[in-house]
GROMACS .gro file of C-alpha atoms in nm:
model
  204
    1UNK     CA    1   9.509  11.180   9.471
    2UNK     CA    2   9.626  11.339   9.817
    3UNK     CA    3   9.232  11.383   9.915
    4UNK     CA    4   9.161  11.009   9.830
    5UNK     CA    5   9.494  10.904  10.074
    6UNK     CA    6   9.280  11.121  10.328
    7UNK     CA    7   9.595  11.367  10.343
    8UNK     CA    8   9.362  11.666  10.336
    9UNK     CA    9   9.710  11.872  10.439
   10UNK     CA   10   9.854  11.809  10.126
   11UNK     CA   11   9.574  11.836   9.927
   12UNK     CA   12   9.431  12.153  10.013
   13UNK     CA   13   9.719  12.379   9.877
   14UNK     CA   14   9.674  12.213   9.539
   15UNK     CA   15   9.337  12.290   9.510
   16UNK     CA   16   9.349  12.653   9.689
   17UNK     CA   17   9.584  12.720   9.396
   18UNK     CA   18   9.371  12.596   9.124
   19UNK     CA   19   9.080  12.740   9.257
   20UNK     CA   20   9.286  13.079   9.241
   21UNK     CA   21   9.405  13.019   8.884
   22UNK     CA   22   9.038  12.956   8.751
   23UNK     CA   23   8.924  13.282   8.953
   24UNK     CA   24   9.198  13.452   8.812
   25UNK     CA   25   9.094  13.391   8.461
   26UNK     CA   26   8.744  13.438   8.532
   27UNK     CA   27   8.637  13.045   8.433
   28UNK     CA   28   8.416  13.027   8.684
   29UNK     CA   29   8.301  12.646   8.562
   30UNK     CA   30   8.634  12.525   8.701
   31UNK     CA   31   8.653  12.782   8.998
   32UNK     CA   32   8.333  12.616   9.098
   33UNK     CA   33   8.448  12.191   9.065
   34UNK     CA   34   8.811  12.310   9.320
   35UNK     CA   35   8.578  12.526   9.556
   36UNK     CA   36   8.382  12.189   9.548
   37UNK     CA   37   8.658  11.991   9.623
   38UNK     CA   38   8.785  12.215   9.871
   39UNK     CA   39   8.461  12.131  10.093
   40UNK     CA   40   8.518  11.787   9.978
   41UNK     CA   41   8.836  11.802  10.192
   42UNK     CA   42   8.712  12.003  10.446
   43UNK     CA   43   8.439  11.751  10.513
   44UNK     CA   44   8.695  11.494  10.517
   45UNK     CA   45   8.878  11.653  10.807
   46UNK     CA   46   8.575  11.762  10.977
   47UNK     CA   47   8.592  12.191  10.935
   48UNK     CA   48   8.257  12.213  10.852
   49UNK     CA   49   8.229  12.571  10.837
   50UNK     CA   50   8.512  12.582  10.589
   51UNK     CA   51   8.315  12.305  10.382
   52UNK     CA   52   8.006  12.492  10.405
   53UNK     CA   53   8.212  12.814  10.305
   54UNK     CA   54   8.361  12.662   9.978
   55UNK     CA   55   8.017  12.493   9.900
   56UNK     CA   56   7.861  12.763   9.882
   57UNK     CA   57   8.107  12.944   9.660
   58UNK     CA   58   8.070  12.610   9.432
   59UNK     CA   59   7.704  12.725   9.412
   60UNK     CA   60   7.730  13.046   9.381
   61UNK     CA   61   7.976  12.963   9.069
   62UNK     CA   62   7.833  12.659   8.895
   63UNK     CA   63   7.592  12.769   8.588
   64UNK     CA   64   7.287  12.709   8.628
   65UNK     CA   65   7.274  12.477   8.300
   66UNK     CA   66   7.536  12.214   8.470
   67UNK     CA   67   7.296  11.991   8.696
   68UNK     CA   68   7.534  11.769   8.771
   69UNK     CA   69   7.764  12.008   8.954
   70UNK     CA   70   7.448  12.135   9.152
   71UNK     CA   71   7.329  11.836   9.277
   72UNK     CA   72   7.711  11.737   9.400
   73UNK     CA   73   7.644  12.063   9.589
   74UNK     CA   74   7.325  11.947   9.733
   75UNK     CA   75   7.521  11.616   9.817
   76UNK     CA   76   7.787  11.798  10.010
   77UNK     CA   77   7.463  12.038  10.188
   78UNK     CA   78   7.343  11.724  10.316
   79UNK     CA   79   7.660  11.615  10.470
   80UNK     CA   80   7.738  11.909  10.659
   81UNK     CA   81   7.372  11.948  10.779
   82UNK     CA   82   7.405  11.541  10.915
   83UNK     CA   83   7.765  11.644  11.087
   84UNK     CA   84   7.575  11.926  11.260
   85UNK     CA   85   7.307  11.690  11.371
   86UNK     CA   86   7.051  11.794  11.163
   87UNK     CA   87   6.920  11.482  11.085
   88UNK     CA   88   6.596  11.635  10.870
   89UNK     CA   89   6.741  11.916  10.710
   90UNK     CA   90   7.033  11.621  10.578
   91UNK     CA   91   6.757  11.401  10.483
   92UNK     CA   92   6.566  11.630  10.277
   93UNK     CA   93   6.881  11.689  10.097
   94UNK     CA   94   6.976  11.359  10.015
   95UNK     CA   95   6.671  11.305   9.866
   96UNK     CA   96   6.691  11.588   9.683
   97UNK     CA   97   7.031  11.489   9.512
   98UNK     CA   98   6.903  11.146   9.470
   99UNK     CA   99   6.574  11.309   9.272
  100UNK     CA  100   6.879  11.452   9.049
  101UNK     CA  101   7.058  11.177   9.023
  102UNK     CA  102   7.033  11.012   8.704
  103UNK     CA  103   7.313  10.932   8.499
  104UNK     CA  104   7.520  11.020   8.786
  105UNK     CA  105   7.540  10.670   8.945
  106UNK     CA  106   7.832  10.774   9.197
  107UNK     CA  107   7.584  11.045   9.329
  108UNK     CA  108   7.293  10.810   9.348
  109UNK     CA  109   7.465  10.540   9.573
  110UNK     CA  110   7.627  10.831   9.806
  111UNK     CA  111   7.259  11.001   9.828
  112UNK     CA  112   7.166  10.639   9.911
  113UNK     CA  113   7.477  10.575  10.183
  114UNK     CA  114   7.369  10.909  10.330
  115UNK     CA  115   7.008  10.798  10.376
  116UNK     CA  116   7.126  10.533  10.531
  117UNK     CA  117   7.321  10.625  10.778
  118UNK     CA  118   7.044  10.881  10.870
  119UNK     CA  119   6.825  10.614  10.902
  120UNK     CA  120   7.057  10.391  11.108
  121UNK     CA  121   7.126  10.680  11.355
  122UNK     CA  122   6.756  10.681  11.434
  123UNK     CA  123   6.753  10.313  11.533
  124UNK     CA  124   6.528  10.199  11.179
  125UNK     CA  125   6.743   9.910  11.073
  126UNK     CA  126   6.527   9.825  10.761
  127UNK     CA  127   6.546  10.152  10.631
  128UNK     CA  128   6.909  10.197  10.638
  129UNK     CA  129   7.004   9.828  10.493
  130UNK     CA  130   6.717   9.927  10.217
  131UNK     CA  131   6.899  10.234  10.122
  132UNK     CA  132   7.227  10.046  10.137
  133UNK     CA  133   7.125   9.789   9.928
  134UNK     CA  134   6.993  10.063   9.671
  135UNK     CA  135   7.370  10.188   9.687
  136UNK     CA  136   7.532   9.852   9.587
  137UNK     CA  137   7.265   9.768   9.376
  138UNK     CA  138   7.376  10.109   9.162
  139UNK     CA  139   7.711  10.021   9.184
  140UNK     CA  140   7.704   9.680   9.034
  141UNK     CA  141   7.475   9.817   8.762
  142UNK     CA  142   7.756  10.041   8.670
  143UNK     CA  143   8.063   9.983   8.794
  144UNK     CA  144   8.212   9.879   8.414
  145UNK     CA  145   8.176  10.206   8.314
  146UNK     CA  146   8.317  10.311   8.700
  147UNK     CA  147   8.635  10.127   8.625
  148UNK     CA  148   8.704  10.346   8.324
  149UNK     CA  149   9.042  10.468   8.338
  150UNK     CA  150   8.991  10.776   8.463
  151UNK     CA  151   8.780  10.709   8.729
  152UNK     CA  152   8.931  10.393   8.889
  153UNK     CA  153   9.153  10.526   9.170
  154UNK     CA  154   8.874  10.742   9.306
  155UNK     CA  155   8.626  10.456   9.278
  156UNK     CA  156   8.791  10.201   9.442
  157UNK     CA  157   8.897  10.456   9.693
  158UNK     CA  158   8.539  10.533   9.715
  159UNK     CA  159   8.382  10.187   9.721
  160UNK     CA  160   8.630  10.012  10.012
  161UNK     CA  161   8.480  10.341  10.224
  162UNK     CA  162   8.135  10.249  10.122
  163UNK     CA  163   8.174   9.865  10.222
  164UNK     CA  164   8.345   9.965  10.541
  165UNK     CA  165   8.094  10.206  10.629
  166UNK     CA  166   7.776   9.915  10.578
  167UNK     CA  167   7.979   9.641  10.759
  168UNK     CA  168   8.047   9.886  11.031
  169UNK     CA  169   7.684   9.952  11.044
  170UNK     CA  170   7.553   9.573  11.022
  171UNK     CA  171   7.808   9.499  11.284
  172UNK     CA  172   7.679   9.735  11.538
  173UNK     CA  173   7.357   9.588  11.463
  174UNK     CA  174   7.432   9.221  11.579
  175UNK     CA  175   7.399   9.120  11.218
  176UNK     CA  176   7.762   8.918  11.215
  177UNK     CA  177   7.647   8.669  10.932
  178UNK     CA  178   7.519   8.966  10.689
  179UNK     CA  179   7.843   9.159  10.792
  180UNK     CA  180   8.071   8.849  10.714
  181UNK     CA  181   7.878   8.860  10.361
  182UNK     CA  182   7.961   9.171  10.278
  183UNK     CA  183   8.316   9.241  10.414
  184UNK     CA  184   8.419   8.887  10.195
  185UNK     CA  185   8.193   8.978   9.875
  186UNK     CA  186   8.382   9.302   9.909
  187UNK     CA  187   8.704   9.231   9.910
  188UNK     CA  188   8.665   8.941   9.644
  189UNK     CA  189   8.518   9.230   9.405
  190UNK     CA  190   8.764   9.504   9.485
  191UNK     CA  191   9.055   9.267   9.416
  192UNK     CA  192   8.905   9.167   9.107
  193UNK     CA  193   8.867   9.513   9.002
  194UNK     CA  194   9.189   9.568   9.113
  195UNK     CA  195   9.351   9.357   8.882
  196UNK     CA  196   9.094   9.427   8.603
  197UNK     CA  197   8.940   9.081   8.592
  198UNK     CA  198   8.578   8.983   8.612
  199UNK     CA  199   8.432   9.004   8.983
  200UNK     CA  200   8.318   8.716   9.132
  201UNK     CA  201   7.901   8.676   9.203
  202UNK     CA  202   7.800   8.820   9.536
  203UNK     CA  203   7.879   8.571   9.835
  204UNK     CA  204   7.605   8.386  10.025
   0.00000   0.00000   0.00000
């Protein structure tokens, strides 16, 4: 909860602790999701050694049979590497958690958003409002099952990021009318979601 307030201070402590409780009692399946979500954090606050640190201890503990957890790895690899600057090494990535992917539809439209803004940063503005629009199309697709209980506070945390990365993006691209789109489609849906009543059709 701390880590989706962006209070990476607070949260960190939490998960150092649980991440020493799992070691502790050698489940390394759970040692492997906090040392994830420790580079989660540290991404967050920009200490990308420490995120590439605890990633790599999430890899170096997930079995191999868990897929999921791997390509969340990958995921974080190709954040890191485009916070470095290393614009092909991130891309490569992201497509490579996208190819691993399925079923995982919160992974697919942040492999997507990553793409993007990889694309964006080297001036191709098709390319980055294609992968965008790959990103909302796989959240509308499955944002029911999104809402679930137990994943709606990091969802909606998640999904007001998302928007206000792409209107961020189509505003530094001149595109005011697409941006206006977006930022009031946005908000109609995440108040509707909100309140747990059907969201409105996208705005034209």
């Amino acid at each position: 909860t701390y880590l989706l307030q962006n209070d990476v201070e607070r949260a960190r402590p939490y998960f150092q602790q649980a991440l020493k409780i799992a070691n502790d009692i050698g489940n390394n399946e759970d040692a492997a999701l906090w040392a994830g979500n420790l580079a989660s954090a540290a991404l967050v606050s920009g200490q990308l050694d420490d995120a590439e640190r605890f990633n790599e201890e999430a890899k170096r503990l997930n079995p191999p049979n868990r897929t999921n957890r791997i390509a969340w790895t990958t995921l974080y690899s190709g954040r890191i590497a485009a916070a470095r600057k290393r614009s092909d090494d991130a891309g490569r990535l992201f497509e490579q958690a996208l190819a691993n992917s399925d079923g995982q539809p919160r992974l697919k439209w942040a492999a997507h958003e990553g793409l993007a803004n990889i694309a964006n940063d080297r001036g191709d503005k098709a390319g980055a409002r294609k992968h965008f629009e790959a990103a909302l199309e796989a959240i509308e697709r499955t944002r029911a099952d999104l809402l679930r209980t137990d994943y709606k506070l990091s969802f909606l945390s998640e999904l007001i990021r998302f928007y206000q990365n792409y209107v961020d993006m189509l505003v530094d691209q001149g595109a005011i009318e697409n941006a206006l789109e977006i930022a009031d489609s946005s908000r109609g849906r995440v108040l509707a979601d909100g309140h747990g009543i059907a969201p409105p059709a996208r705005a034209r």
